[in-house]
Amino acid sequence: MPSDGENMSNDHGSLFATALTQFNRGADLIGLSDDLRQILSQPKNEIIVNFPVKMDDGRFEVFTGYRIQHNNVLGPYKGGVRFSPLVNLDEVKALASWMTWKSALCDIPFGGAKGGISFDPHRCSSEELERVVRRFTHSLGGNIGPDYDIPAPDLGSNSQTMVWMMDTYANSTGSSERQNVKRVVTGKTLETGGSHGREKATGQGVVFCLQHWADEVGFDLSSATVALQGWGNVGSATGRILQVHGAKVLAVSDHAGAIADQDGIDAFDLTDWVQENGSVKGYPNADWIEPSDLWSADVDILIPAALENQITADNANDIKAKVVVEAANGPTTLEAEEILSEKSVDVLPDILVNAGGVIVSYFEWLQNRSAQRWDLDDVDHRLREILWAAADSVVALQKDRESSSRRDAAYAVALQRLKTVYNQRGIFP
Ligand code: GLU
């Protein structure tokens, strides 16, 4: 399997092709012109860097890194960097476009980008990882910047990664500029310029979106049962916050396997276990189940919080949940979505549901810009306001255009904002 390439596909075909199909459905809903479809159907810039890193044993290894800048008409390019052996150009293009729609839908002044390095960070020592991250940042050079393109954490990267990126970038600017460039990345540690609430932001946003949906359809979240795929940053924060609201997590899976308990799995206890042991494997306070059984778990809410293309034509029919909440980016294939729609399972779309991360990144960027520190209540309050306003617009558009899908409606809201700005600004020259 190639590690990169325009047409790389996995079992479910090109992820970017899926993203384009979703885009075109939203575009149909608002009658987007062919001109704008052409512009928005491709990223503005596709940057690929191959850079050498000295490994602990003295060898040099060449890594391939990506930064795809999809669109910046609403603000600076913005989006995470993903470290995984599965990272490839097609995937990063899809993820970058989803960032554009996410920011537009939530009406925050950012564009969309995504980056990554095709490697497994777990096979590197901490020193090697630091050299990889610093050298990647250096290779990107002026392609990122505090008002130009602002990376953040994603799968396989974290707040330490962001601090290394920030420090590397700052050290390549003049000394009088150094304090000014902290906001070149978001998702930093609190001590080094991060924001309260950024670590849990995506999970918190997932729960705010669920609350909005529960209110809309008359569902009681405090007695809900939940199955979660993925117990990383997003999945575990979502599980813990839902538990605080009274919901019960009945099943969890991750890369190492799956566990279930009819009486509920303690999300805090499981988080401690995974932190110490690296996965849910061997967790003593639940039963070991087949990972595929997670999809058929008898729960109200199913939350994919891991990778793309997880809910497929093979497992969508087994789903018993009332609602699928896309905490991951692109977890549902197009075929699976049709099956879910036929079964009247609500799908809360990724570009709304997991936007909490980029929204609190925006808060971090604003705080860095004005040398302020907002408290956690303030951050949470502002996050909820933005997400609920976005969710309101999706519901309103869905009713107005009689769209059957929340995803199409969410795209339509986002695209309408982009369309308005393109129409006002025109195309230069
Ligand atoms: N990686 C996250 C996402 O996919 C956050 C991006 C950001 O904060 O810029 O939404």
mmCIF file of C-alpha atoms and ligand atoms in Angstrom, residues 78-80 99 102 114 150-154 186 198 202 329 354 357-358 361, ligand 1:
data_model
loop_
_atom_site.group_PDB
_atom_site.id
_atom_site.type_symbol
_atom_site.label_atom_id
_atom_site.label_comp_id
_atom_site.label_asym_id
_atom_site.label_seq_id
_atom_site.Cartn_x
_atom_site.Cartn_y
_atom_site.Cartn_z
ATOM 1 C CA LYS A 78 -7.088 26.256 10.579
ATOM 2 C CA GLY A 79 -6.961 22.604 11.515
ATOM 3 C CA GLY A 80 -5.103 19.809 13.246
ATOM 4 C CA MET A 99 -12.460 22.050 8.664
ATOM 5 C CA LYS A 102 -16.933 23.311 10.386
ATOM 6 C CA LYS A 114 -5.295 19.807 7.924
ATOM 7 C CA ILE A 150 -2.772 27.698 12.537
ATOM 8 C CA PRO A 151 -2.237 24.001 13.332
ATOM 9 C CA ALA A 152 -3.747 22.193 16.341
ATOM 10 C CA PRO A 153 -3.776 18.668 17.786
ATOM 11 C CA ASP A 154 -5.565 15.780 16.102
ATOM 12 C CA THR A 186 -3.599 26.174 19.362
ATOM 13 C CA ARG A 198 -9.306 23.105 25.248
ATOM 14 C CA THR A 202 -14.340 18.403 21.488
ATOM 15 C CA ASN A 329 -14.483 13.036 11.421
ATOM 16 C CA ASN A 354 -16.995 17.751 16.803
ATOM 17 C CA GLY A 357 -12.211 21.592 19.371
ATOM 18 C CA VAL A 358 -11.771 24.269 16.750
ATOM 19 C CA SER A 361 -8.956 26.801 19.529
HETATM 20 N N1 GLU B 1 -8.296 18.466 15.070
HETATM 21 C C1 GLU B 1 -9.499 19.062 15.535
HETATM 22 C C2 GLU B 1 -10.589 18.915 14.497
HETATM 23 O O1 GLU B 1 -10.554 18.054 13.658
HETATM 24 C C3 GLU B 1 -9.298 20.488 16.029
HETATM 25 C C4 GLU B 1 -8.800 21.459 15.013
HETATM 26 C C5 GLU B 1 -8.393 22.815 15.593
HETATM 27 O O2 GLU B 1 -8.527 23.041 16.778
HETATM 28 O O3 GLU B 1 -7.940 23.621 14.784
HETATM 29 O O4 GLU B 1 -11.579 19.602 14.511
#
